[in-house]
mmCIF file with all atom_site columns, C-alpha atoms in Angstrom:
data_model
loop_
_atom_site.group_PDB
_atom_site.id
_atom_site.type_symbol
_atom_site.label_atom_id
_atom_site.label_alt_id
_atom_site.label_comp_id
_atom_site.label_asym_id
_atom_site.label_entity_id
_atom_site.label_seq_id
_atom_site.pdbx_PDB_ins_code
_atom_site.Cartn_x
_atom_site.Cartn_y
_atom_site.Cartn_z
_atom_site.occupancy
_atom_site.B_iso_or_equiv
_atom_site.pdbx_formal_charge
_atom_site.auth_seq_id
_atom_site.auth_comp_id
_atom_site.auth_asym_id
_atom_site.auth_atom_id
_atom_site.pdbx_PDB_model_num
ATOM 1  C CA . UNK A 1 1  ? 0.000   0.000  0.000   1.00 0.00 ? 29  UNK A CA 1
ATOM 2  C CA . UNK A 1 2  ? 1.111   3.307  -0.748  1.00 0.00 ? 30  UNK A CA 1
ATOM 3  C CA . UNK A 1 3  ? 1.434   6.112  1.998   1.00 0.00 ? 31  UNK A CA 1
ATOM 4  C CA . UNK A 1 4  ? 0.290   8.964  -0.118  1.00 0.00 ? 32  UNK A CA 1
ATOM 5  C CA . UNK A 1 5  ? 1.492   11.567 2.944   1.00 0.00 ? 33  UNK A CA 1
ATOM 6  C CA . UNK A 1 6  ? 5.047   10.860 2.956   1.00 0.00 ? 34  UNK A CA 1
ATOM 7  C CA . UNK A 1 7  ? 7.186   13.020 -0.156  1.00 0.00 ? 35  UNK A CA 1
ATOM 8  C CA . UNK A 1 8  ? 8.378   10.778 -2.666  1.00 0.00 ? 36  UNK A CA 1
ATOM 9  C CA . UNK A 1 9  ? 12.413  10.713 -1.633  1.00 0.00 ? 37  UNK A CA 1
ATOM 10 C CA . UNK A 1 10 ? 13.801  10.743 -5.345  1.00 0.00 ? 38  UNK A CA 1
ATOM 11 C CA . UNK A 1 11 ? 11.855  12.816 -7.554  1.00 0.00 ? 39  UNK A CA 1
ATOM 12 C CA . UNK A 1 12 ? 10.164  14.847 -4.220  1.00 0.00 ? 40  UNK A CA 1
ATOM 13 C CA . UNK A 1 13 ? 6.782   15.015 -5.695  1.00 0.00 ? 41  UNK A CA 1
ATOM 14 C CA . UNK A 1 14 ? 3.622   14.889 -3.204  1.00 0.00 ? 42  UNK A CA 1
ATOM 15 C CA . UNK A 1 15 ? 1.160   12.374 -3.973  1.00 0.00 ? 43  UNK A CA 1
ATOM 16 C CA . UNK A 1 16 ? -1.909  14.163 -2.212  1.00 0.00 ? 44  UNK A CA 1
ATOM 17 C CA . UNK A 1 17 ? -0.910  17.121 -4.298  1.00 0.00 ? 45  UNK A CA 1
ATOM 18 C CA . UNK A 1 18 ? -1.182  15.265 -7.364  1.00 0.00 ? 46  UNK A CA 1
ATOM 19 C CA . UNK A 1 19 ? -3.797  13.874 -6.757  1.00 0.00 ? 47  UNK A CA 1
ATOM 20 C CA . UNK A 1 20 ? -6.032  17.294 -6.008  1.00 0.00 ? 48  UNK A CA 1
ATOM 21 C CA . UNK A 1 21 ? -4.803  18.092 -9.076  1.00 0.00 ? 49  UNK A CA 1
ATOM 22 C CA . UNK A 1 22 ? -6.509  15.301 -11.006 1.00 0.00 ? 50  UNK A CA 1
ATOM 23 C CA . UNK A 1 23 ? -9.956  15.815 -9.787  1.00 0.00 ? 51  UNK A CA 1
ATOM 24 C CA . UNK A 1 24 ? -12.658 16.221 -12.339 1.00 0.00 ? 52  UNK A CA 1
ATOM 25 C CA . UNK A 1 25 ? -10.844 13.975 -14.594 1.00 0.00 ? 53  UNK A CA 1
ATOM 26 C CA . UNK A 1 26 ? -10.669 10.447 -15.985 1.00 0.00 ? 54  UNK A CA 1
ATOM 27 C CA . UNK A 1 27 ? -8.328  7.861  -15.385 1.00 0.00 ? 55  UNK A CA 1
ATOM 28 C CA . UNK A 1 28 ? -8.465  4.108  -16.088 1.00 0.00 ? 56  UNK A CA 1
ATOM 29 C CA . UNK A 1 29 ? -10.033 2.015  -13.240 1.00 0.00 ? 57  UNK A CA 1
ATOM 30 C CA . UNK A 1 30 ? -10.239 -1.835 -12.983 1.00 0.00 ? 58  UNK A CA 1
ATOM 31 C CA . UNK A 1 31 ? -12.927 -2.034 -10.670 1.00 0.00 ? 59  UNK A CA 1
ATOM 32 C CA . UNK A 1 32 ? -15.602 0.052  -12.906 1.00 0.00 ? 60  UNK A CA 1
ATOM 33 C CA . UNK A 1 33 ? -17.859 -1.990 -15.245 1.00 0.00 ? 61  UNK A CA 1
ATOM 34 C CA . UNK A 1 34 ? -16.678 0.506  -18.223 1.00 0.00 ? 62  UNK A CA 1
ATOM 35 C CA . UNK A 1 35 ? -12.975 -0.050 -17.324 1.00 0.00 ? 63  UNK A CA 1
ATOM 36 C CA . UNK A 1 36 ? -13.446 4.050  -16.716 1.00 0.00 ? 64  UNK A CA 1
ATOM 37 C CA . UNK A 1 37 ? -14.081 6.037  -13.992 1.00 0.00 ? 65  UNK A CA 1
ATOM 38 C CA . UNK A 1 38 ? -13.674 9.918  -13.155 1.00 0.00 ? 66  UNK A CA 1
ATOM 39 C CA . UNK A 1 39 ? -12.270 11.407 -9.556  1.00 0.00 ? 67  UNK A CA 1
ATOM 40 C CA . UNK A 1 40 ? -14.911 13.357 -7.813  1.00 0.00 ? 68  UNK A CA 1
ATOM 41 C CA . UNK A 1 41 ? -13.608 14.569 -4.666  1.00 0.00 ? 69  UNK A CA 1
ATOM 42 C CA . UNK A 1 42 ? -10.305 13.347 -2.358  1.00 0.00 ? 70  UNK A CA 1
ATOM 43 C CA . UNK A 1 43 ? -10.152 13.559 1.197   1.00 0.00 ? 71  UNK A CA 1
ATOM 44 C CA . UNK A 1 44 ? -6.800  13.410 2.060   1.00 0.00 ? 72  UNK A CA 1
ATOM 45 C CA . UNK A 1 45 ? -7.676  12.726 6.102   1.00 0.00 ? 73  UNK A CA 1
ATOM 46 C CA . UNK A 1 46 ? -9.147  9.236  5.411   1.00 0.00 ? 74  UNK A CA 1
ATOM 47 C CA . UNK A 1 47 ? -7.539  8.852  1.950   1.00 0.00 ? 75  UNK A CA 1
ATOM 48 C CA . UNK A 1 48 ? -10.488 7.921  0.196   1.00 0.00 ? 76  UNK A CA 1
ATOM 49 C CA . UNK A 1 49 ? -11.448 8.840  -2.929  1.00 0.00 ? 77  UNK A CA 1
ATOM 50 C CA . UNK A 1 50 ? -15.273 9.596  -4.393  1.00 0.00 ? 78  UNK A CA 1
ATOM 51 C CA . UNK A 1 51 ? -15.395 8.243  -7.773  1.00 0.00 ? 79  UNK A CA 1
ATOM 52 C CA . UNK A 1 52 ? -18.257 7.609  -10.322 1.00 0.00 ? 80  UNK A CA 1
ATOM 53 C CA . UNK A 1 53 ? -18.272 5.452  -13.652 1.00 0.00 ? 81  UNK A CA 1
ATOM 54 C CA . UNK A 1 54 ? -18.150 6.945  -16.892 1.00 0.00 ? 82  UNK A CA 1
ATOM 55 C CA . UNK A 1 55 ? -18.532 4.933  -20.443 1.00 0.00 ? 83  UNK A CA 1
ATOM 56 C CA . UNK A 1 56 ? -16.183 3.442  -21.902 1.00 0.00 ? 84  UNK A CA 1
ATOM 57 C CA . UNK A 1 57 ? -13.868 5.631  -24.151 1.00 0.00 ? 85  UNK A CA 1
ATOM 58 C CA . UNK A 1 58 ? -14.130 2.859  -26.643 1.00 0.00 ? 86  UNK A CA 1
ATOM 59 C CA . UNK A 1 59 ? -17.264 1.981  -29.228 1.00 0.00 ? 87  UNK A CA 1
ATOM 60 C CA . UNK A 1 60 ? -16.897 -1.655 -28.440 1.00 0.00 ? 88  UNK A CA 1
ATOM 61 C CA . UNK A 1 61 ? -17.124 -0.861 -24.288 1.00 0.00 ? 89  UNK A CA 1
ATOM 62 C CA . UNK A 1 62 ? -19.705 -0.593 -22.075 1.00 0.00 ? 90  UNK A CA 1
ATOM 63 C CA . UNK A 1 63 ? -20.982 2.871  -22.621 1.00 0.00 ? 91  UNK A CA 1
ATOM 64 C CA . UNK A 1 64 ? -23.571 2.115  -20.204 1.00 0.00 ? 92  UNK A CA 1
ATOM 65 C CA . UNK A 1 65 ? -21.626 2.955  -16.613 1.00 0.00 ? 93  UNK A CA 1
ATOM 66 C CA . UNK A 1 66 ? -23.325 2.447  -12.956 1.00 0.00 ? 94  UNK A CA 1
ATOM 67 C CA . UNK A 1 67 ? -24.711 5.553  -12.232 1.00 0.00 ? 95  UNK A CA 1
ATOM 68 C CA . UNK A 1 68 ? -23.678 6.331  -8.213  1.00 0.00 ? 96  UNK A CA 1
ATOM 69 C CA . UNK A 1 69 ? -21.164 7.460  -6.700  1.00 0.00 ? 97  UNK A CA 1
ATOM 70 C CA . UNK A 1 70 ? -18.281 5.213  -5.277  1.00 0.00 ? 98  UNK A CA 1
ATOM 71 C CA . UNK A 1 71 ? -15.429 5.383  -2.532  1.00 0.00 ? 99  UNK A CA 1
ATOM 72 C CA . UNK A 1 72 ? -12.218 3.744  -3.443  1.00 0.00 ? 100 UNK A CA 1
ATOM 73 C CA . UNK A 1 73 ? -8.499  3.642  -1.247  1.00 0.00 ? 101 UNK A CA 1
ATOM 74 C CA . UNK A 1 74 ? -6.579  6.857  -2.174  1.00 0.00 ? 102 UNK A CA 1
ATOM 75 C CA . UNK A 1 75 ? -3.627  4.763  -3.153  1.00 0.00 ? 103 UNK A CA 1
ATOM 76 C CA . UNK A 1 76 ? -5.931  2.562  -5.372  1.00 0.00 ? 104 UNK A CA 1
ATOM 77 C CA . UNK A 1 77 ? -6.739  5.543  -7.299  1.00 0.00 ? 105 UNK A CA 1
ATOM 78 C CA . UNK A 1 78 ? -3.449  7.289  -7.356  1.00 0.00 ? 106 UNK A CA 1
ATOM 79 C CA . UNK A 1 79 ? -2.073  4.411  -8.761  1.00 0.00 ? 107 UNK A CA 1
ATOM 80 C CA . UNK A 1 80 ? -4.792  4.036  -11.425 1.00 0.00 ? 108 UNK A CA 1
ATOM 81 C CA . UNK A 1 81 ? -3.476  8.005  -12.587 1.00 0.00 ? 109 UNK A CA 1
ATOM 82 C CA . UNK A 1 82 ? -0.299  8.305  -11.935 1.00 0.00 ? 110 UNK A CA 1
ATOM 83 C CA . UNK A 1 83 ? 1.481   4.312  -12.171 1.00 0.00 ? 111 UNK A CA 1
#
């Protein structure tokens, strides 16, 4: 699991930083029935992360996401971004 509060030692980027950066957009997530999903809000106190489904950026994908809104581990979703 990744600690998302400690400064990355050899590049010294911040991973809550980048991630409140990212909010608002897309980024590919395995656990979304469209293989898509798009960061709503990210509380860095709890490091959890409000997601909801979007469709598929493909023709042949679901276009059809869950509508709802989701929590998912900060980490989880940092990793979906940024790794």
């Amino acid at each position: 699991m990744i600690d998302l509060k400690i400064q990355d030692q050899f590049d010294g980027s911040n991973k809550v930083e980048e991630l409140k950066a990212v909010v608002g957009q897309t980024y590919s997530d395995n656990y979304s029935s469209t293989g898509r999903s798009k960061l709503v809000s990210y509380d860095p106190e709890e490091e959890i992360c409000i997601v909801e489904e979007v469709a598929s950026e493909y023709k042949l994908g679901n276009q059809n996401p869950i509508p709802g809104h989701y929590g998912r581990a900060a980490w989880l979703v940092w990793n979906g971004f940024f790794y």
